[in-house]
Coordinates of C-alpha atoms and ligand atoms in Angstrom, one line a residue:
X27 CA 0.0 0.0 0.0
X28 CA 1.3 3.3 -0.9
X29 CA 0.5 6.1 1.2
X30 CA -0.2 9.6 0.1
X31 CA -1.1 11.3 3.5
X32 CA 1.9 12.2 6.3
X33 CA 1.2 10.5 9.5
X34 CA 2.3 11.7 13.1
X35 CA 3.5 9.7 15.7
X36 CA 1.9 11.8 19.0
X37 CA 1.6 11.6 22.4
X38 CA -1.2 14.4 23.6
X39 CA -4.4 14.8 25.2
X40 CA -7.9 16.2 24.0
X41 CA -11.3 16.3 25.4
X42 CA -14.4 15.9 23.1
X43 CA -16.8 15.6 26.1
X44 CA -16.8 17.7 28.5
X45 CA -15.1 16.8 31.6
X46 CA -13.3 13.9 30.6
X47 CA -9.7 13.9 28.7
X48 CA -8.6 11.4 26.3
X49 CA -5.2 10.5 26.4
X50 CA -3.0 10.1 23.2
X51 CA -0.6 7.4 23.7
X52 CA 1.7 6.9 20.8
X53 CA -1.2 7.6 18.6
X54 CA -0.7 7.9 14.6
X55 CA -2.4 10.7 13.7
X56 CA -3.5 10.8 9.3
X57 CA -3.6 14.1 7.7
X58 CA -4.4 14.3 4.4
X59 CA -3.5 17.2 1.9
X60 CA -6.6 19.3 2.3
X61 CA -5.0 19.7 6.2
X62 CA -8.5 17.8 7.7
X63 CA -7.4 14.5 9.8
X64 CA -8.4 11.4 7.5
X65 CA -7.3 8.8 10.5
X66 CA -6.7 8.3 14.0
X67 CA -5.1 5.1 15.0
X68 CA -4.2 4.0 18.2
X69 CA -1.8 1.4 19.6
X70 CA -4.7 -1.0 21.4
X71 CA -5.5 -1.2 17.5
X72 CA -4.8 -5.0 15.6
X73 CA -3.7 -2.5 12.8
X74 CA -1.6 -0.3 14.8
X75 CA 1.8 -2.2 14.4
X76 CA 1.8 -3.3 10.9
X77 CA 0.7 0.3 9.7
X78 CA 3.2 2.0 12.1
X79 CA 5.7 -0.1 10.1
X80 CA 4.9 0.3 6.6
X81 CA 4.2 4.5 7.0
X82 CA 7.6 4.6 9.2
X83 CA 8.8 1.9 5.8
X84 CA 7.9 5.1 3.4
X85 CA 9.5 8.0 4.9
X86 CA 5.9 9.6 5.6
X87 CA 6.2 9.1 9.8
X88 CA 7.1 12.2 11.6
X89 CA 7.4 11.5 15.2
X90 CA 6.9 14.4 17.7
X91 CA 9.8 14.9 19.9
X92 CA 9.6 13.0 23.7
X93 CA 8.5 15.6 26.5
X94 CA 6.0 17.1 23.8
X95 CA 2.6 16.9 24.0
X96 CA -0.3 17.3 21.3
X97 CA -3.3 19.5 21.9
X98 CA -6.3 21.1 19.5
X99 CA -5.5 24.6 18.8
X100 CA -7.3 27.2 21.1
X101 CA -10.7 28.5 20.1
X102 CA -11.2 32.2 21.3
X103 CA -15.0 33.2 20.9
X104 CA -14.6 36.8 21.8
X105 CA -11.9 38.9 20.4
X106 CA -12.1 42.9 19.4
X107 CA -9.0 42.9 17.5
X108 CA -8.8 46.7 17.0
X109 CA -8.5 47.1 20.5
X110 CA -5.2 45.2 20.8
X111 CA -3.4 48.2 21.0
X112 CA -4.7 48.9 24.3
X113 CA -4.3 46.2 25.7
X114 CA -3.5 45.9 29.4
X115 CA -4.2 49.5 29.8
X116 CA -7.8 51.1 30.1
X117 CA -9.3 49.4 32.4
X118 CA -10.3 51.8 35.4
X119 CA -13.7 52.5 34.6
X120 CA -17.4 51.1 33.8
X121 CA -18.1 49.6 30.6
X122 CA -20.7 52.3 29.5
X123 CA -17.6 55.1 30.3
X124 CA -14.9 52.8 28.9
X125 CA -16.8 52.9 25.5
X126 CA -16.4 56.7 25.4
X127 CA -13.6 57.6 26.9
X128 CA -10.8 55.1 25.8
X129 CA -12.5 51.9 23.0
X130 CA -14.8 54.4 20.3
X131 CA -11.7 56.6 19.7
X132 CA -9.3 53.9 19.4
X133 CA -11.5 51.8 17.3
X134 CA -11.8 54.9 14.8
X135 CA -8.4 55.3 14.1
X136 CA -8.7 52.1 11.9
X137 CA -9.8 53.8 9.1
X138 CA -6.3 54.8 8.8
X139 CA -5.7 51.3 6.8
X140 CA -1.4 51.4 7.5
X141 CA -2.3 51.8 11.7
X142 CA -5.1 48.9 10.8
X143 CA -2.6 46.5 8.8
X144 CA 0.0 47.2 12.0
X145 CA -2.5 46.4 14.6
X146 CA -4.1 43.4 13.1
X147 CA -0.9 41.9 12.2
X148 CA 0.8 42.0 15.4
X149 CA -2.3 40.4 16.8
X150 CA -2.9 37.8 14.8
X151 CA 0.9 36.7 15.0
X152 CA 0.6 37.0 18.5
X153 CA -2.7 34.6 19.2
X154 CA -1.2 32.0 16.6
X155 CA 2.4 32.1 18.9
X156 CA 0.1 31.4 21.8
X157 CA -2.2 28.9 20.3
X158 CA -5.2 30.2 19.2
X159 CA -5.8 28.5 15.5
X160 CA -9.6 29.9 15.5
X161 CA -10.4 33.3 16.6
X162 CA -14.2 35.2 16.6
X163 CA -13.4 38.8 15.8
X164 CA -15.6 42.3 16.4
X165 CA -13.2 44.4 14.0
X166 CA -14.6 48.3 13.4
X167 CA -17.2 49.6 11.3
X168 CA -14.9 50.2 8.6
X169 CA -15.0 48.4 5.5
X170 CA -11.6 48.7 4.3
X171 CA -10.1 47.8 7.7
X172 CA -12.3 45.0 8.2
X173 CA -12.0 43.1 4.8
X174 CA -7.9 43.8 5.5
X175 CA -8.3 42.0 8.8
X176 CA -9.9 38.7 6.9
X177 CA -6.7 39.4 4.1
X178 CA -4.3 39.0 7.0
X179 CA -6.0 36.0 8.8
X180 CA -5.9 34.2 4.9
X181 CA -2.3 35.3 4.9
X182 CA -1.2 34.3 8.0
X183 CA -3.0 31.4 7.6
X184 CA -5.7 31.5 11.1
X185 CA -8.5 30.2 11.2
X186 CA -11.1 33.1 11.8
X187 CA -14.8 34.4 12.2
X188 CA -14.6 38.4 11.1
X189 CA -17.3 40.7 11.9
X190 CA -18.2 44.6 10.6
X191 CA -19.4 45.8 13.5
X192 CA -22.6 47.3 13.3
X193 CA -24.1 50.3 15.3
X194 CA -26.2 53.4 14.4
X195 CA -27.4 54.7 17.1
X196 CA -27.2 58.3 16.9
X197 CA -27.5 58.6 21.2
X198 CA -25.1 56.0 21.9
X199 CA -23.0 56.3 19.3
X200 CA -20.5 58.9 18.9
X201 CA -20.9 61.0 15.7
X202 CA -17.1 60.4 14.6
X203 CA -17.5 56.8 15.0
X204 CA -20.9 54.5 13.8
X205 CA -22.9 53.8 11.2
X206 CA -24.4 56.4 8.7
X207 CA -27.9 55.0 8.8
X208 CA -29.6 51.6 9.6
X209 CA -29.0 51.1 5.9
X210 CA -25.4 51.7 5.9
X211 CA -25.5 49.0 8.8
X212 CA -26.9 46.6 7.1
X213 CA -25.3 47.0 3.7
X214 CA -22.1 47.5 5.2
X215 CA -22.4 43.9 6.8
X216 CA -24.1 42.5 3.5
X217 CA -21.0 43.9 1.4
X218 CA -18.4 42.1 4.4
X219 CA -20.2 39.1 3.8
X220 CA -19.8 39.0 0.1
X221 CA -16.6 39.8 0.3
X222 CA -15.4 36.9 2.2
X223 CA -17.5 34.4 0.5
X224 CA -15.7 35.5 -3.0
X225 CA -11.9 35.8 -1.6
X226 CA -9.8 34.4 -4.1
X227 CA -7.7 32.7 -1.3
X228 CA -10.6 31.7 0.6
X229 CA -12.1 28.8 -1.3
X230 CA -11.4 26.3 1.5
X231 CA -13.6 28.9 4.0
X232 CA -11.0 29.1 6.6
X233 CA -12.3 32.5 7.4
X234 CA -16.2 33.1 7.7
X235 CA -18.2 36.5 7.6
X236 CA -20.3 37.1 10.9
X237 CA -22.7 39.4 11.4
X238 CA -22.2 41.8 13.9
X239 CA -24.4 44.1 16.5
X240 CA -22.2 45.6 18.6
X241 CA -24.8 45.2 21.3
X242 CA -28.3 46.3 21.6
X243 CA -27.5 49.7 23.0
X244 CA -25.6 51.2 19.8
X245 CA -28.2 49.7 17.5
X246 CA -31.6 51.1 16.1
X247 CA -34.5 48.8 16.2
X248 CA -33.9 49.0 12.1
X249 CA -30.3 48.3 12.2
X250 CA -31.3 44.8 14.6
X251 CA -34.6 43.8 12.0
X252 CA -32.2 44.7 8.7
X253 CA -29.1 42.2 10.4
X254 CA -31.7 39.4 11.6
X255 CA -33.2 39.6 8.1
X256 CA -30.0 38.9 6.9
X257 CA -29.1 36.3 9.4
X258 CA -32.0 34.3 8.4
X259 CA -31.3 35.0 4.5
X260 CA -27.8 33.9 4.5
X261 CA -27.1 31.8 8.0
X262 CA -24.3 33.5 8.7
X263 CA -22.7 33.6 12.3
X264 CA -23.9 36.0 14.4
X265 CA -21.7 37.7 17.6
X266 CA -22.9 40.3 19.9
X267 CA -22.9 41.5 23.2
X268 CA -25.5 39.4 26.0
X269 CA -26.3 41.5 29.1
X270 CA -22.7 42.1 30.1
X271 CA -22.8 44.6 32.9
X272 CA -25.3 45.9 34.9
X273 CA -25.5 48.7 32.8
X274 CA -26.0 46.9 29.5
X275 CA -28.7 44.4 30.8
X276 CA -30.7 47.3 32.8
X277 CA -30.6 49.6 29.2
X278 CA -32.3 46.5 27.2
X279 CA -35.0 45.7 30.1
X280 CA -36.0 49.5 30.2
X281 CA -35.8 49.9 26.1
X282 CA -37.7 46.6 25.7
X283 CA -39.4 45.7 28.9
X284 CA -37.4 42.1 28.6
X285 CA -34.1 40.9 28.5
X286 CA -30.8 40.8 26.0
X287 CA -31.5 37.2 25.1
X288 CA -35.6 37.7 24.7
X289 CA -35.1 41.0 22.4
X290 CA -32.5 39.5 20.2
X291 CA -34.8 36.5 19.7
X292 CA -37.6 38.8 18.9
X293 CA -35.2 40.4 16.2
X294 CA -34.3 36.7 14.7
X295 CA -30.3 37.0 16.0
X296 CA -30.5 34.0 17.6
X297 CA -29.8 30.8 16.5
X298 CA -27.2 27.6 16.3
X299 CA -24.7 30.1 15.0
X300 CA -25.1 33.1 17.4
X301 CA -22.4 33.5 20.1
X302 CA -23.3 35.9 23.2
X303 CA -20.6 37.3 24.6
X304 CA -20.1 37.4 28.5
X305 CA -24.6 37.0 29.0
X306 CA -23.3 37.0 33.1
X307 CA -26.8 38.4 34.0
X308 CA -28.8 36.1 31.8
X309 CA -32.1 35.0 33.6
X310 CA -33.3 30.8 34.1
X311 CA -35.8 31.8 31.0
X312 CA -33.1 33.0 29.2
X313 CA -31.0 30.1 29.5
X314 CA -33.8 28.3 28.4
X315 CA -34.4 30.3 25.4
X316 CA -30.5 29.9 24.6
X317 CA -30.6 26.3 24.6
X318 CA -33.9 25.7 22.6
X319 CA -32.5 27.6 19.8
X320 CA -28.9 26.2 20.6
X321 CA -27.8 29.5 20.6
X322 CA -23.9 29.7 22.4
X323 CA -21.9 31.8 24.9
X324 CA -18.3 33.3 25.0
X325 CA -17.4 33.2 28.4
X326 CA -14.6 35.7 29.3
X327 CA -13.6 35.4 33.1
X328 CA -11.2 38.2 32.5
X329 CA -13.3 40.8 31.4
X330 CA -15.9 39.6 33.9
X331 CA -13.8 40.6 37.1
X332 CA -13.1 44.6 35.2
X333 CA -16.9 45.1 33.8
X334 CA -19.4 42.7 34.9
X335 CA -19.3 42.5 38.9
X336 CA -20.3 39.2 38.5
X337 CA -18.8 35.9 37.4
X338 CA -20.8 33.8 34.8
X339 CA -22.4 31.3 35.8
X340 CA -20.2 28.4 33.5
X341 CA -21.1 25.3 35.6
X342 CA -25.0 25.6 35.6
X343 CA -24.5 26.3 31.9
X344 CA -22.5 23.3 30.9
X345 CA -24.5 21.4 33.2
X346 CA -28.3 22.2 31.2
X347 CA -26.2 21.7 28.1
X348 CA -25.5 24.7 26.7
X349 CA -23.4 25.7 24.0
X350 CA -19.9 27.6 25.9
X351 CA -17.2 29.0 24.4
X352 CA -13.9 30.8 26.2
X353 CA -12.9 34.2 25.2
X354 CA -10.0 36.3 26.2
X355 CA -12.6 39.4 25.3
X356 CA -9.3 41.4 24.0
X357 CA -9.4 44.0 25.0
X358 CA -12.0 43.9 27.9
X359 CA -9.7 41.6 29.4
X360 CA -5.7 41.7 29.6
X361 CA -4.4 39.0 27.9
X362 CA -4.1 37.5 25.2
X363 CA -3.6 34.1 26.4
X364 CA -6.2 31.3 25.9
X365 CA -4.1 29.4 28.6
X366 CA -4.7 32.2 30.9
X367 CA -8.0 32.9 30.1
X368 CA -8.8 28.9 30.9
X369 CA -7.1 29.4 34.6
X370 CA -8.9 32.5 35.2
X371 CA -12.9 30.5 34.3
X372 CA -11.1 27.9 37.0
X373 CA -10.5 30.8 39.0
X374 CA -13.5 32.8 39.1
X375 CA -15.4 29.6 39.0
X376 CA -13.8 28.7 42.7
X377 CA -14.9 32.4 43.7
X378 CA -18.3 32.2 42.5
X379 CA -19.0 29.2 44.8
X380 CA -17.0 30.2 47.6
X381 CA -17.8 33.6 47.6
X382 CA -15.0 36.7 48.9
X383 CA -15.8 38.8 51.6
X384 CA -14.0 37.8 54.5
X385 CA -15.8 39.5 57.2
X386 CA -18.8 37.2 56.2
X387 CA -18.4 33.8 57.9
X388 CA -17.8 30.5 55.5
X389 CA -21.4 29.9 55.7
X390 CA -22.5 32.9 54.8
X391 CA -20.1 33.9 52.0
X392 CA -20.4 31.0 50.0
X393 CA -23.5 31.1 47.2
X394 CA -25.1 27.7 48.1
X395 CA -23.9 26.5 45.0
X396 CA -22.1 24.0 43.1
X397 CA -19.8 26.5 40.6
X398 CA -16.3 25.5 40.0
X399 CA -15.0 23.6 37.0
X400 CA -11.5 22.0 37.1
X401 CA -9.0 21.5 34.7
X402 CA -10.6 19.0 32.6
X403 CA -13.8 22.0 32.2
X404 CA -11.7 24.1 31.0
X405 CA -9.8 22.8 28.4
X406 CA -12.7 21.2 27.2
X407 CA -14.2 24.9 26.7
X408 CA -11.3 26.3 25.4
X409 CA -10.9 23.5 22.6
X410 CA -13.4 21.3 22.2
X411 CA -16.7 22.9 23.4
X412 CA -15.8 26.4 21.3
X413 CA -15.2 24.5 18.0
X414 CA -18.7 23.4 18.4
X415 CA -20.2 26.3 19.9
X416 CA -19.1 27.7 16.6
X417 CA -20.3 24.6 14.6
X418 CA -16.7 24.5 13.3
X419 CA -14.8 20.8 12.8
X420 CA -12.4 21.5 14.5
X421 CA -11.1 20.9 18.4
X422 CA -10.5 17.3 18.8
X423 CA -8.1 14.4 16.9
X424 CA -10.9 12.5 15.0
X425 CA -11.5 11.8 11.3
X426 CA -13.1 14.9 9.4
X427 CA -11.7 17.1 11.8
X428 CA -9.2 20.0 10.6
X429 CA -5.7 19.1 12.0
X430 CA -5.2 22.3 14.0
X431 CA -3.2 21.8 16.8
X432 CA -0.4 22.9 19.0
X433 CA 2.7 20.9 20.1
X434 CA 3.7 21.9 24.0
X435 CA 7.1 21.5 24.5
X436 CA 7.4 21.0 28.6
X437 CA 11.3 21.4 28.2
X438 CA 11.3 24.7 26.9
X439 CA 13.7 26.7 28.9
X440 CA 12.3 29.7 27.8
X441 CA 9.1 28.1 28.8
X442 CA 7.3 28.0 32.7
X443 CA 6.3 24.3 33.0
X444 CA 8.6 22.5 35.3
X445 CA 8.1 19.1 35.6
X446 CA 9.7 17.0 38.6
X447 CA 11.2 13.4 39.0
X448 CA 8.6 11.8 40.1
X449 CA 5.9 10.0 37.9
X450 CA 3.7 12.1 36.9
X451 CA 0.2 10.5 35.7
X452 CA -1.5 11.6 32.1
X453 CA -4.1 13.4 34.2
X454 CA -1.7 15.3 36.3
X455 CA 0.7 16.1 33.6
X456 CA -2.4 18.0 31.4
X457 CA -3.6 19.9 34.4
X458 CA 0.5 21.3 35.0
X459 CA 0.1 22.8 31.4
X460 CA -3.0 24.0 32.2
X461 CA -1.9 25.6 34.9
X462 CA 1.5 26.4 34.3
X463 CA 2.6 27.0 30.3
X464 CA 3.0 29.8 28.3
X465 CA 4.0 30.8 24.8
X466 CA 7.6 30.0 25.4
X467 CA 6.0 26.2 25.2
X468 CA 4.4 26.0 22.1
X469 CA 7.2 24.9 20.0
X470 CA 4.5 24.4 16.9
X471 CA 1.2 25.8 15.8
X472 CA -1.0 23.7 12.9
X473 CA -4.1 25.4 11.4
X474 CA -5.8 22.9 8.9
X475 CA -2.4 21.3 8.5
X476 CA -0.1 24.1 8.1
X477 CA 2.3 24.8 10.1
X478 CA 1.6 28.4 11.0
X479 CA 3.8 29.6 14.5
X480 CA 5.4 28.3 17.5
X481 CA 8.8 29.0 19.1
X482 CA 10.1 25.9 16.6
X483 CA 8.1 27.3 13.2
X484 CA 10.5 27.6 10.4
X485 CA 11.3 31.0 9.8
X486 CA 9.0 32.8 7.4
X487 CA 9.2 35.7 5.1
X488 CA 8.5 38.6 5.9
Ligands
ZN22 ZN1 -16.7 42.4 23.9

């Protein structure tokens, strides 16, 4: 038998269900040339030995070097890549002054296309160097600077979700910075759309349009009937903003009389490809309504501790079977990390259930609840459990999956994982990276086969 495909020889770990991880063990890994796995075959297999022979036979066996370990790519489901730039900085105030005073300016400098093609490309190099194949990005209401953001991501080779973001709202919009018109929304998306769909280097659909709402506060009831229209017309994605802060979910209740979730139902923006960012203050109804119309959320445990006052409540989700996502929430939330980002939902998740205040007693501070998630949550969310909150194949070693994947290196001196003498059990070993790598680890990054960053990537041209 001749073989076409090029095989890997992996040891790694993955989680297709939530809260329980599959061990790779020496596993032969099949990617074919259109970068989606074609085979996954593992050693307690009658096949595994005499295959392992004959691929290793024709030079098409590339085994991953010991102390490295195989994991899916990171899936970040909330990303507003124009406000890289400020990241880390800008966080001292409420969301609703935060818009005005630091994000609406900076996001208007991007239609300055040179400041647009510098931003977005130090972003997107810097997610792939720490992992994240797929990214879900707000961009700006420009045009121009949008469709360059979905250029770069083809060219850098990332898997990505770009949005124009839409809002008009002549109160809550400043007049240097939104939408001309409901209209202009509306085309402005329909034109985004388009464009992606017909990219000459797009034909394999690694990057999708998504249509956008910024959130229901910077949108006109015409702008949100014109883009659910258009979500029902063409089934694109859909991303916005899910009662976020206190603010944010008080605004909706006294424009509509009912919540985030209800009025974007009533508009048609919800559905099995609409992702609600943060939604911490979503009601029992609401998560009802979510999971009827399989509707998911990016959860952002960052961004939660700076503008929501409130932790999301991921355990309850995962446990009525919603659709969750992670998100770093760039720039809502300092860093750009997916590793950090799936230590922080741990985290806040410990915090939620425990409670804070020490002057209450134990009894008394703690919310009654079961909240936390461990490891095994979180890296399910983070990989996993985002690919199909998106309805994306990707996120998990299995046939008719895309191969996009990152190789941790826990040697890395220029890495933070130390591992001791002692045996260390699969289990244990996964929750140490969890807990404890960083971008000095990821000697490789794959996105649908391609070999696209890590501290070991070939050098590429510039
Ligand atoms: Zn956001």
């Amino acid at each position: 038998m001749t073989l076409k495909n090029r095989w890997l020889l992996a040891r790694g770990f993955h989680a297709p269900v939530c809260g329980a991880v599959e061990v790779l063990d020496d596993t032969l890994i099949e990617i074919g040339e259109d970068g989606v796995i074609a085979d996954v075959v593992r050693p307690s297999e009658e096949r595994y030995e005499a295959l392992k022979s004959s691929i290793d036979g024709q030079g098409k066996l590339e085994r991953l070097p010991e102390g490295s370990y195989l994991l899916p790519g990171f899936i970040d489901c909330h990303v507003h890549a124009p406000q890289y730039p400020q990241l880390g900085s800008a966080l001292d105030v409420p969301l609703e002054v935060w818009l005005h005073k630091y994000t609406f300016p900076l996001e208007a400098r991007f239609v300055d296309l040179a400041f647009a093609r510098r931003a977005y490309g130090l972003l997107i190099d810097d997610l792939l160097a720490n992992g994240t194949t797929t990214a879900l990005y707000f961009a700006t209401v420009h045009q121009e600077a949008t469709r360059l953001l979905a250029d770069l991501c083809l060219e850098k080779g990332q898997r990505a979700l770009v949005g124009k973001v839409a809002m008009d709202h002549p109160e809550n919009c400043p007049d240097y910075y939104r939408d001309a018109s409901p209209d202009a929304a509306v085309e402005g998306t329909r034109a985004l759309i388009d464009y992606v769909f017909a990219h000459a280097d797009n034909a394999s659909g690694l990057v999708k349009p998504v249509i956008t709402p910024r959130f229901i506060p910077s949108c006109t009831d015409a702008a949100l009937e014109g883009l659910g229209r258009l979500a029902q017309d063409c089934g694109c994605h859909v991303q916005t903003h899910c009662s976020e802060s206190d603010w944010a979910h008080g605004y909706v209740l006294d424009r509509y009389g009912m919540t985030d979730a209800a009025s974007l139902d009533r508009f048609g923006l919800l559905g099995r490809r609409t992702m609600l960012a943060h939604s911490n203050f979503v009601t029992a109804s609401d998560m009802e309504l979510l999971k009827v119309r399989e509707a998911a959320v990016a959860h952002c445990p960052l961004s939660n501790a700076f503008f929501a006052g409130a932790v999301f409540p991921l355990r309850a989700a995962l446990e009525k079977g919603l659709h969750v996502g992670l998100g770093t929430d760039i720039s809502g939330g300092p860093s750009a990390s997916m590793f950090e980002a799936s230590r922080n939902a741990i985290t806040v998740s410990r915090m939620l259930e425990s409670g804070v205040d020490p002057e209450q007693p134990a009894a008394a501070r703690a919310s009654g609840k079961v909240a936390r998630i461990d490891f095994r949550d979180a890296f399910h969310v983070a990989t996993a459990g985002g690919a199909k909150a998106l309805d994306l194949p990707v996120g998990q070693f299995a046939p008719g999956y895309a191969f996009d994947a990152i190789l941790i290196d826990c040697n890395a001196p220029g890495g933070t994982i130390r591992l001791w003498d002692e045996a260390e059990t699969s289990d244990d070993l996964l929750q140490r990276i969890i807990f404890t790598a960083s971008k000095g680890n990821i000697a490789k990054v794959w996105v649908a086969g391609r070999e696209v960053a890590g501290t070991q990537a070939p050098a590429r041209g510039v």
